[in-house]
Coordinates of N, CA and C in Angstrom, one line a residue:
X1 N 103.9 100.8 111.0 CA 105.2 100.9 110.4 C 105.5 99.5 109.7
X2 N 105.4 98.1 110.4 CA 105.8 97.2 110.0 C 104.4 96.9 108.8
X3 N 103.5 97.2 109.1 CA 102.3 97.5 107.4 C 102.9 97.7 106.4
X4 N 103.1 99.2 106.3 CA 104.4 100.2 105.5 C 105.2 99.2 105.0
X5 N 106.1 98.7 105.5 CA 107.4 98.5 105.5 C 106.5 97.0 104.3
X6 N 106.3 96.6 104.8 CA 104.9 95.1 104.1 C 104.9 95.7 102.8
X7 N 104.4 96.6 102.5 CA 103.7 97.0 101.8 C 104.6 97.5 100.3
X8 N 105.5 98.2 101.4 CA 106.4 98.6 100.1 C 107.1 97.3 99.8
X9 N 107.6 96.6 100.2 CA 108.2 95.2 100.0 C 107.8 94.3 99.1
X10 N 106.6 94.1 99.7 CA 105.7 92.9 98.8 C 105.8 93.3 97.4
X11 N 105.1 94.1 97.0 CA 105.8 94.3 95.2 C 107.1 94.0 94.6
X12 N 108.4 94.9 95.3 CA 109.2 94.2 94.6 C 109.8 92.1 94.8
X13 N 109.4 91.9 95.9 CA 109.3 90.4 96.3 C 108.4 89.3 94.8
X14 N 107.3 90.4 94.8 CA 106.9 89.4 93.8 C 106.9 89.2 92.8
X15 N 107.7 90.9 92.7 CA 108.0 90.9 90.7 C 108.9 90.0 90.6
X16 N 110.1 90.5 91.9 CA 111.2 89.1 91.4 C 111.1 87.6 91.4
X17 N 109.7 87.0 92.3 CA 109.4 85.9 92.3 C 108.4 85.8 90.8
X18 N 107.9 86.3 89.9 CA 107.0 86.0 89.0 C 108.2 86.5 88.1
X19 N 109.2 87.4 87.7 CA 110.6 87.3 87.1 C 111.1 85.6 87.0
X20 N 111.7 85.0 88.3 CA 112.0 84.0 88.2 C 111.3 82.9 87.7
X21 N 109.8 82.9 88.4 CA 108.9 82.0 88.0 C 109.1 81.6 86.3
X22 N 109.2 83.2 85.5 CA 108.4 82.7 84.3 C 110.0 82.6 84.0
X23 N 111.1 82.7 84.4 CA 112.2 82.3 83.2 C 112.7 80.9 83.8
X24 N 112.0 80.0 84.5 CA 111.8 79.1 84.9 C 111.0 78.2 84.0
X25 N 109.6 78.7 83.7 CA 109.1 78.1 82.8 C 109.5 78.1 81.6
X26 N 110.4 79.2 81.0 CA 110.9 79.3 79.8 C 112.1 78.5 79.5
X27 N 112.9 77.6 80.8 CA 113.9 76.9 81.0 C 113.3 75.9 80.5
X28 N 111.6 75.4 81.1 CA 111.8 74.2 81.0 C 110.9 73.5 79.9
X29 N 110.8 74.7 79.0 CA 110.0 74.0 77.1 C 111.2 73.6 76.9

């Protein structure tokens, strides 16, 4: 269950951290 639950999560966690990431990088040219 707590796999599952992992599993479906981790995707949207990372889009939003690589979202952030790159308009981060785009802040700082």
């Amino acid at each position: 269950m707590t796999l599952f639950f992992s599993l479906l999560i981790f995707p949207i966690i990372t889009g939003i951290v690589l979202k952030c990431f790159s308009h981060w990088l785009d802040g700082k040219d």
